[in-house]
Coordinates of C-alpha atoms and ligand atoms in Angstrom, one line a residue:
M22 CA 75.0 183.0 176.9
T23 CA 71.5 183.9 177.1
I24 CA 68.5 181.4 176.3
Q25 CA 65.7 183.1 174.7
E26 CA 62.3 182.1 174.8
N27 CA 59.7 181.2 171.5
V28 CA 62.4 182.1 168.9
D29 CA 61.6 182.4 165.3
L30 CA 63.8 179.9 163.4
Q31 CA 63.5 181.5 159.4
P32 CA 66.3 183.3 159.8
Y33 CA 68.4 179.5 161.0
N34 CA 67.0 177.4 158.8
T35 CA 68.2 177.9 154.8
F36 CA 64.4 176.6 153.4
G37 CA 63.2 179.9 155.2
I38 CA 60.6 178.0 157.2
K39 CA 58.4 179.5 159.9
A40 CA 58.6 177.2 163.0
H41 CA 59.7 178.5 166.2
A42 CA 62.0 177.7 169.0
K43 CA 60.9 177.0 172.3
Y44 CA 63.8 178.1 173.4
F45 CA 67.0 179.4 171.8
T46 CA 70.8 179.7 172.7
I47 CA 73.7 180.8 170.5
L48 CA 77.1 179.4 171.7
R49 CA 80.2 182.0 170.4
S50 CA 83.1 180.1 172.0
V51 CA 83.8 176.7 173.9
G52 CA 84.3 177.8 177.4
E53 CA 80.7 178.3 177.1
V54 CA 79.7 174.8 176.5
P55 CA 79.9 173.6 180.2
K56 CA 77.9 175.8 181.4
L57 CA 75.1 175.1 178.6
L58 CA 75.2 171.4 179.2
A59 CA 75.0 172.0 183.3
S60 CA 71.1 174.5 182.3
H61 CA 67.9 173.6 183.8
I62 CA 66.9 173.9 180.8
F63 CA 69.6 171.4 178.9
K64 CA 69.2 169.0 181.0
N65 CA 64.8 169.1 181.0
E66 CA 64.3 169.7 177.5
N67 CA 64.9 168.3 173.9
H68 CA 68.0 169.9 172.2
L69 CA 68.9 170.6 168.5
I70 CA 72.1 171.4 167.8
L71 CA 72.4 173.3 164.4
G72 CA 75.0 174.6 162.4
G73 CA 73.9 177.0 159.4
G74 CA 70.5 174.9 159.2
S75 CA 71.4 174.2 155.9
N76 CA 70.2 170.8 156.1
L77 CA 67.1 169.7 158.2
L78 CA 63.1 170.8 157.3
F79 CA 61.1 172.2 160.3
T80 CA 57.6 170.2 160.3
K81 CA 56.3 172.5 163.2
D82 CA 57.5 174.8 165.8
F83 CA 60.4 173.2 167.9
D84 CA 59.7 172.1 171.6
G85 CA 63.0 172.6 173.3
L86 CA 66.2 174.2 173.3
V87 CA 68.5 175.1 169.6
V88 CA 71.5 175.5 170.6
K89 CA 73.1 177.4 167.3
I90 CA 77.0 176.6 167.0
E91 CA 79.5 179.8 166.6
F92 CA 82.3 179.1 167.3
K93 CA 84.9 180.6 164.4
G94 CA 89.0 180.8 164.3
I95 CA 90.9 179.0 161.3
E96 CA 94.6 178.5 163.3
V97 CA 97.6 177.1 161.7
V98 CA 98.6 174.2 164.2
Q99 CA 101.4 172.7 161.9
E100 CA 103.4 173.4 158.5
S101 CA 106.0 172.3 157.1
E102 CA 107.3 173.1 153.2
D103 CA 104.9 170.8 151.3
E104 CA 101.6 170.4 153.6
V105 CA 99.4 172.6 156.2
T106 CA 97.7 171.1 159.3
L107 CA 94.7 173.4 160.6
K108 CA 92.5 173.6 163.5
V109 CA 89.0 175.1 162.2
G110 CA 86.2 176.3 164.4
A111 CA 82.6 174.5 163.9
G112 CA 81.2 177.4 163.3
E113 CA 82.5 178.8 160.5
N114 CA 81.0 178.7 156.8
W115 CA 81.9 175.9 154.8
H116 CA 82.5 177.3 151.6
A117 CA 84.2 180.8 153.0
F118 CA 87.1 178.3 154.8
V119 CA 86.8 176.3 152.0
M120 CA 87.9 180.7 150.1
H121 CA 90.3 180.6 152.9
C122 CA 92.3 177.5 151.7
V123 CA 91.8 177.9 147.8
E124 CA 93.0 182.0 148.6
R125 CA 96.3 180.2 150.2
N126 CA 96.7 178.0 147.1
W127 CA 96.2 174.8 149.7
G128 CA 94.4 171.8 148.4
G129 CA 92.4 169.5 149.5
V130 CA 88.9 170.8 149.7
E131 CA 88.9 172.8 146.1
N132 CA 86.3 170.1 145.7
L133 CA 83.9 171.0 148.1
S134 CA 83.6 174.6 146.9
L135 CA 79.6 176.1 147.8
I136 CA 78.4 173.7 149.6
P137 CA 76.2 175.0 152.4
G138 CA 76.3 174.9 156.4
T139 CA 79.3 174.9 158.3
V140 CA 82.8 173.7 159.1
G141 CA 80.8 171.7 162.2
A142 CA 78.3 169.7 160.0
A143 CA 80.7 168.7 157.5
P144 CA 82.1 165.0 158.8
M145 CA 78.5 164.6 160.1
Q146 CA 77.6 163.4 156.6
N147 CA 81.2 163.1 155.6
I148 CA 80.5 165.0 152.7
G149 CA 81.8 165.2 149.7
A150 CA 81.0 166.2 145.6
Y151 CA 82.1 165.3 142.5
G152 CA 84.9 162.4 143.9
V153 CA 85.7 164.0 146.8
E154 CA 84.6 162.9 150.5
I155 CA 86.2 165.4 153.8
K156 CA 87.3 161.7 154.9
K157 CA 90.1 161.8 152.7
I158 CA 91.3 165.3 154.6
I159 CA 90.6 164.9 158.3
S160 CA 92.5 163.7 161.1
T161 CA 90.7 164.7 164.1
V162 CA 87.2 166.3 164.6
E163 CA 86.9 167.6 168.4
A164 CA 84.0 167.0 170.4
F165 CA 82.5 167.6 174.0
E166 CA 80.5 164.1 175.0
I167 CA 76.9 165.8 176.1
S168 CA 76.2 163.9 179.0
T169 CA 79.9 164.5 181.0
G170 CA 80.6 167.8 179.6
E171 CA 84.3 166.0 178.9
P172 CA 86.3 166.7 175.8
K173 CA 87.1 164.0 173.6
V174 CA 89.2 164.3 170.2
F175 CA 87.8 161.7 167.8
T176 CA 90.9 160.6 165.1
N177 CA 90.1 159.8 161.7
A178 CA 89.3 155.8 162.2
A179 CA 87.4 156.7 164.7
C180 CA 84.6 158.4 162.9
N181 CA 84.1 155.6 161.2
F182 CA 83.3 157.6 158.3
G183 CA 81.6 155.9 154.8
Y184 CA 79.0 157.4 152.0
R185 CA 77.6 160.1 153.7
E186 CA 77.7 158.8 157.2
S187 CA 79.8 158.8 159.9
I188 CA 79.8 157.5 164.1
F189 CA 77.9 161.4 164.4
K190 CA 74.7 159.7 162.2
Q191 CA 75.0 156.1 164.1
H192 CA 75.6 155.5 167.4
A193 CA 77.2 158.8 168.5
K194 CA 74.3 160.3 167.1
D195 CA 73.4 163.6 169.3
K196 CA 75.5 161.7 171.9
Y197 CA 78.2 164.8 171.1
L198 CA 78.8 168.3 170.7
I199 CA 81.0 169.4 167.7
S200 CA 83.9 172.1 168.5
S201 CA 86.7 172.4 165.7
I202 CA 87.9 170.0 163.0
T203 CA 91.3 169.7 162.1
L204 CA 92.5 168.4 158.7
T205 CA 96.1 168.5 156.6
L206 CA 95.9 169.8 152.9
T207 CA 98.9 170.1 150.4
K208 CA 100.9 173.3 149.8
K209 CA 102.5 171.3 146.3
N210 CA 102.2 169.0 144.4
H211 CA 98.6 168.4 145.0
H212 CA 96.6 165.4 144.4
F213 CA 93.3 167.1 141.6
V214 CA 90.3 164.4 141.7
T215 CA 88.7 165.6 137.8
T216 CA 87.2 162.1 136.8
Y217 CA 83.5 164.1 137.2
G218 CA 82.3 164.9 133.7
A219 CA 81.0 168.4 134.6
I220 CA 84.4 169.4 136.1
K221 CA 86.0 167.8 132.8
E222 CA 84.0 169.5 130.6
I223 CA 84.1 173.3 132.0
L224 CA 87.8 173.0 132.7
K225 CA 88.3 171.9 128.6
E226 CA 85.7 174.7 128.2
R227 CA 87.7 177.6 129.8
G228 CA 91.0 175.8 127.7
V229 CA 93.2 175.0 131.2
Q230 CA 96.2 173.7 130.2
E231 CA 97.4 173.0 133.9
L232 CA 95.6 172.4 137.0
S233 CA 95.3 174.3 140.2
V234 CA 93.5 175.0 143.3
K235 CA 91.6 177.3 142.0
Q236 CA 90.6 176.2 138.2
I237 CA 89.0 173.4 140.1
S238 CA 87.4 175.5 142.9
D239 CA 86.0 177.3 139.8
A240 CA 84.8 175.2 137.5
V241 CA 83.0 173.5 140.8
I242 CA 81.2 177.0 141.8
H243 CA 80.4 177.4 138.3
I244 CA 78.5 173.7 138.2
R245 CA 76.9 174.3 141.1
K246 CA 75.5 177.8 140.6
E247 CA 74.1 177.0 137.3
K248 CA 72.4 173.7 138.4
L249 CA 71.4 174.4 142.6
P250 CA 69.4 177.5 143.5
D251 CA 71.2 179.9 146.0
P252 CA 69.4 179.6 149.2
T253 CA 69.2 183.6 150.2
Q254 CA 67.2 184.1 146.9
I255 CA 65.0 181.2 146.8
G256 CA 64.3 178.8 149.9
N257 CA 66.1 175.1 150.2
A258 CA 68.6 172.5 152.0
G259 CA 70.2 171.7 148.9
S260 CA 69.5 168.0 147.9
F261 CA 66.7 166.5 149.5
F262 CA 67.5 162.3 148.9
K263 CA 70.6 160.8 149.2
N264 CA 71.7 159.4 146.0
P265 CA 70.5 155.4 146.0
S266 CA 73.3 152.5 145.5
I267 CA 70.9 149.6 144.3
E268 CA 72.0 145.9 143.9
A269 CA 73.5 145.1 140.8
E270 CA 70.2 142.6 139.4
L271 CA 68.1 145.2 140.1
H272 CA 70.0 148.2 137.9
D273 CA 70.7 144.8 134.9
S274 CA 66.5 144.8 135.4
L275 CA 66.2 148.5 135.2
I276 CA 68.3 148.9 132.6
K277 CA 66.4 147.0 130.0
L278 CA 63.7 149.2 130.5
Y279 CA 65.2 152.5 130.6
P280 CA 68.3 152.1 128.5
S281 CA 69.3 155.9 128.9
M282 CA 69.6 155.4 133.5
P283 CA 73.0 157.3 134.4
A284 CA 75.2 154.3 136.8
Y285 CA 77.9 154.7 138.3
T286 CA 80.0 151.5 140.2
A287 CA 79.8 151.6 144.0
V288 CA 80.7 149.7 146.8
D289 CA 80.3 146.6 147.7
A290 CA 79.6 145.6 144.5
Q291 CA 76.7 148.1 144.1
I292 CA 75.4 150.4 141.3
K293 CA 75.0 154.3 141.9
V294 CA 72.1 155.7 140.2
P295 CA 71.3 159.6 140.6
A296 CA 68.1 160.1 142.5
A297 CA 67.6 163.3 140.4
W298 CA 67.5 161.6 136.8
L299 CA 64.9 159.0 138.9
I300 CA 63.0 161.9 140.3
E301 CA 63.0 163.9 136.6
Q302 CA 61.4 160.2 135.0
C303 CA 58.6 161.0 137.9
G304 CA 57.7 164.1 136.3
W305 CA 58.6 166.7 139.1
K306 CA 61.3 168.4 137.5
G307 CA 60.2 172.1 137.6
K308 CA 56.4 171.2 139.3
T309 CA 55.3 173.7 141.7
F310 CA 52.1 173.5 144.1
D311 CA 51.6 177.1 145.4
N312 CA 54.4 177.8 147.1
I313 CA 57.0 174.7 147.1
G314 CA 57.6 173.1 144.1
V315 CA 60.7 170.8 142.9
H316 CA 63.5 172.6 141.2
Q317 CA 63.4 173.4 137.7
H318 CA 67.0 172.8 136.9
Q319 CA 68.0 170.2 139.7
A320 CA 65.0 167.5 140.0
L321 CA 66.5 166.7 143.8
V322 CA 66.0 169.6 144.9
I323 CA 62.7 170.6 146.8
V324 CA 62.1 174.0 146.8
N325 CA 60.4 176.8 148.9
Y326 CA 59.4 180.0 147.3
G327 CA 58.1 181.7 150.1
G328 CA 55.9 181.2 152.9
G329 CA 56.0 177.7 152.3
E330 CA 55.0 175.0 154.9
G331 CA 57.3 172.2 156.8
E332 CA 54.7 169.6 156.6
K333 CA 54.0 171.0 153.9
I334 CA 56.8 170.2 151.6
W335 CA 57.9 166.8 154.0
Q336 CA 54.1 165.4 152.7
L337 CA 55.6 166.8 149.1
A338 CA 59.0 164.7 149.5
M339 CA 56.5 161.6 150.6
K340 CA 54.7 161.7 147.2
I341 CA 58.0 161.9 145.8
R342 CA 59.4 158.8 147.2
D343 CA 57.0 157.0 146.9
S344 CA 56.1 157.7 142.6
V345 CA 60.1 156.1 142.8
K346 CA 59.3 153.6 144.2
E347 CA 56.0 152.6 142.4
K348 CA 57.9 153.2 138.9
F349 CA 61.9 152.1 140.0
G350 CA 61.2 149.9 143.0
I351 CA 64.0 152.0 144.2
L352 CA 62.4 153.4 147.2
L353 CA 64.8 157.0 148.5
Q354 CA 66.3 158.1 151.7
P355 CA 65.9 162.0 152.8
E356 CA 69.7 163.0 153.3
V357 CA 68.1 166.3 155.2
N358 CA 66.5 165.8 158.7
I359 CA 63.2 166.1 158.9
I360 CA 62.1 168.0 162.1
R361 CA 59.3 166.5 163.3
Ligands
NAP17 P1 75.1 164.3 140.0 O1 77.5 164.7 140.0 O2 74.7 164.0 139.2 O3 75.8 162.6 140.8 C1 74.5 161.9 141.0 C2 75.6 160.4 141.6 O4 76.2 160.4 140.4 C3 75.6 160.7 142.7 O5 75.7 159.4 143.4 C4 77.4 161.0 142.0 O6 78.2 159.8 142.6 C5 77.4 159.5 140.9 N1 78.2 160.0 139.4 C6 78.5 161.1 138.6 N2 79.7 161.0 138.1 C7 79.7 160.0 139.1 C8 81.7 159.6 138.5 N3 81.9 160.4 137.3 N4 82.3 158.5 138.9 C9 81.0 158.5 139.8 N5 80.3 158.5 140.1 C10 79.3 159.6 140.0 O7 75.2 164.7 141.7 P2 74.5 166.2 141.8 O8 73.3 165.8 142.6 O9 74.5 167.9 141.0 O10 75.5 166.2 142.9 C11 76.8 167.1 142.4 C12 77.9 166.4 143.3 O11 77.6 167.1 145.1 C13 77.6 164.5 144.0 O12 79.6 164.7 143.8 C14 76.9 164.7 144.7 O13 77.4 163.1 145.7 C15 77.3 165.6 145.5 N6 76.8 165.8 146.7 C16 77.0 166.2 148.3 C17 76.5 166.7 149.0 C18 76.8 165.8 150.3 O14 77.9 165.7 150.6 N7 75.5 165.9 151.6 C19 74.8 166.8 149.1 C20 74.7 167.0 147.4 C21 75.4 166.6 146.7 P3 79.0 161.0 144.2 O15 77.4 161.3 144.8 O16 79.4 159.2 144.9 O17 79.4 162.0 144.0

């Protein structure tokens, strides 16, 4: 492990924002964790643990140590005729891992195809898409407690998973360094989820008679590629805001004013409303401002066409948030971590 000084973070964030870290290091094995935690720089500086850099926005230089986690490995820890349990390094690319499973016809993560980021970041926000959340398949999360260096295993229940939430975003925030996750996938009798309209349509269009892990993964990849900009071509961090859940009362009054507003039942008698729809109604979709803007196919994605500044993107996001609040009375919350 070597700690470098004044490192450009542009290659390490999918928004492609130019910002410098005072200190930067890459961890390639869990064996290096004790050395990192004991280092003078780690103990005395702010630190930021980084996976794929796909869910954050640097608004200025980072005055501290950025630690990029690159623990690799997909290990079969248990296997039967029906199921396989895998331990996966936090630094594995999430989509590459999904493809590894799809190629072997292991079911459970196919709806989560093409989500950017690393495996270690997945439990932090309980990634989910098209009706499947990672909490359904995760058995444990392995981590190191930062203050003591002690290894710790979180059971599924201990992760306290919620909608795009977990203990790692709540009271365990910044207290643990996730090293791997363990999850169980099906080898046969898969539990396919095809309830989301877009998936149904693609499968129908393609004349799919018999569902398979690969067919569903291909459908999800198709949908996402059509709507979402590829971060290797146009800087972005996926959905900038969370999809809000609102009280039934507010929903009732809004639906009278906007009868075409989409809405879905959520937990606790709340109603989920697509943030993209709200933003589009405020006229932001496809708008550009110098070298940043709102994506033309998905209003929930803010883009950096090249050379955009993090602070300018944040200001644009706040204008979007304010306009949605004014028109609909709904306060959008960023899903992206804003590094200030
Ligand atoms: P979308 O599919 O247009 O959905 C927008 C909102 O409507 C979401 O809150 C979604 O709920 C809900 N929704 C749509 N169809 C539904 C149905 N049949 N039943 C229940 N709820 C439904 O959204 P999108 O922005 O293009 O994203 C596609 C998928 O990727 C969504 O599932 C979204 O949540 C997911 N996503 C996840 C992350 C993440 O894990 N951090 C980031 C971006 C997008 P759900 O959110 O419960 O699906």
